[in-house]
Amino acid sequence: MQTAIIFDMDGTLFQTNLILEPALERTFEYLRQNNLWSGATPIEKYREIMGVPLNVVWKSLCPDHSDKIREKSNQYFQAALIEEIRKGNGALYDNVLPTLQSLSESYPLFIASNGETAYLQAIMSAYNLERWIKGCYSIDIIPSKNKSLLVERILKEHNIVSGFVVGDRASDINAAIDNNLIPIAVNFDFAQLEELKKAQHIVEQFPQLIDIVKTYRIQVLEG
């Protein structure tokens, strides 16, 4: 029987807020220069919907644009995000690396993210997360863009029968519940407490995960 821990990326491991504004500003400046947008960049709107699949993001940010323009906007945005990461303008949350190292000594660790593959790989490479992460899965591989199905795929591919999902939005909590895993919420930048009510635990500091996971391991051993 294999137990694993599956993490969200944006707003859970990675401080997306540090690169979000400049990348989004560059994208909407591109749209303005091409007479496809007028007015301010909808940064606050993006913050509200952070964590949903990218096709939903662009329908929300650009409701009056064609799918072709939305796709082009997303491509520009993704390239800007990756450039920001490679410049070193992003960061992991405090104590993410030592916590992952500690957890990886007892559990296989995975990532299930609504981010695109190239973006996720840029983060993985920038912080050498392959040291502790066994697999990084993008919602790209799920046609329905349903995170519960993405987590289900990880479970099947790695013969995982129990474990935890750690994330900051409702899609993470629901993915845990739908797959009979334990939902743990992080109350960081993009978290909305109303969405996290169904989580079994809410943490304010990343290292708290170690004690939470250890408690369940002790219960299993004693049982």
Short mmCIF file of C-alpha atoms in Angstrom, two decimals, residues 6-82:
data_model
loop_
_atom_site.label_atom_id
_atom_site.label_comp_id
_atom_site.label_asym_id
_atom_site.label_seq_id
_atom_site.Cartn_x
_atom_site.Cartn_y
_atom_site.Cartn_z
CA ILE A 6 0.14 15.62 -3.82
CA PHE A 7 0.76 19.36 -3.92
CA ASP A 8 -0.73 22.19 -5.86
CA MET A 9 1.90 24.57 -7.28
CA ASP A 10 0.62 28.16 -7.55
CA GLY A 11 -0.10 29.73 -4.20
CA THR A 12 0.95 26.54 -2.41
CA LEU A 13 4.61 25.90 -3.21
CA PHE A 14 5.34 28.85 -5.47
CA GLN A 15 4.71 32.53 -4.74
CA THR A 16 3.01 33.24 -8.04
CA ASN A 17 2.05 36.72 -6.88
CA LEU A 18 5.68 37.81 -7.31
CA ILE A 19 5.61 37.28 -11.07
CA LEU A 20 1.89 37.55 -11.78
CA GLU A 21 1.59 41.32 -12.01
CA PRO A 22 4.54 42.01 -14.34
CA ALA A 23 3.63 39.11 -16.65
CA LEU A 24 -0.03 40.10 -16.80
CA GLU A 25 0.87 43.76 -17.31
CA ARG A 26 3.09 42.85 -20.26
CA THR A 27 0.34 40.71 -21.75
CA PHE A 28 -2.30 43.42 -21.60
CA GLU A 29 0.15 46.02 -22.87
CA TYR A 30 0.56 43.74 -25.88
CA LEU A 31 -3.23 43.70 -26.29
CA ARG A 32 -3.42 47.48 -25.95
CA GLN A 33 -0.72 47.99 -28.57
CA ASN A 34 -2.76 45.83 -30.94
CA ASN A 35 -6.00 47.71 -30.17
CA LEU A 36 -7.44 44.65 -28.47
CA TRP A 37 -7.78 46.15 -24.99
CA SER A 38 -8.37 49.55 -23.45
CA GLY A 39 -8.11 50.54 -19.83
CA ALA A 40 -6.22 49.06 -16.90
CA THR A 41 -4.88 45.54 -16.62
CA PRO A 42 -7.41 43.36 -14.70
CA ILE A 43 -4.95 42.20 -12.06
CA GLU A 44 -7.46 42.06 -9.20
CA LYS A 45 -9.84 40.00 -11.32
CA TYR A 46 -7.06 37.50 -11.95
CA ARG A 47 -6.27 37.29 -8.25
CA GLU A 48 -9.92 36.46 -7.53
CA ILE A 49 -9.96 33.53 -9.94
CA MET A 50 -6.41 32.31 -9.40
CA GLY A 51 -6.32 28.52 -9.40
CA VAL A 52 -8.95 27.85 -12.04
CA PRO A 53 -7.95 26.30 -15.41
CA LEU A 54 -6.41 28.76 -17.84
CA ASN A 55 -9.23 28.50 -20.38
CA VAL A 56 -11.55 29.76 -17.65
CA VAL A 57 -9.07 32.49 -16.72
CA TRP A 58 -9.06 34.00 -20.20
CA LYS A 59 -12.80 33.74 -20.65
CA SER A 60 -13.13 35.69 -17.41
CA LEU A 61 -10.45 38.29 -18.20
CA CYS A 62 -11.41 38.77 -21.84
CA PRO A 63 -15.11 37.88 -22.09
CA ASP A 64 -15.63 39.84 -25.33
CA HIS A 65 -12.65 38.41 -27.21
CA SER A 66 -12.54 35.48 -29.60
CA ASP A 67 -11.05 32.14 -28.60
CA LYS A 68 -8.19 32.83 -31.00
CA ILE A 69 -7.27 36.07 -29.26
CA ARG A 70 -7.62 34.46 -25.84
CA GLU A 71 -5.27 31.68 -26.91
CA LYS A 72 -2.75 34.18 -28.23
CA SER A 73 -3.01 36.17 -25.00
CA ASN A 74 -2.39 33.06 -22.94
CA GLN A 75 0.64 32.13 -25.03
CA TYR A 76 2.10 35.60 -24.51
CA PHE A 77 1.31 35.41 -20.79
CA GLN A 78 2.93 32.00 -20.38
CA ALA A 79 6.09 33.18 -22.11
CA ALA A 80 6.19 36.24 -19.83
CA LEU A 81 5.76 34.09 -16.71
CA ILE A 82 8.57 31.75 -17.74
#
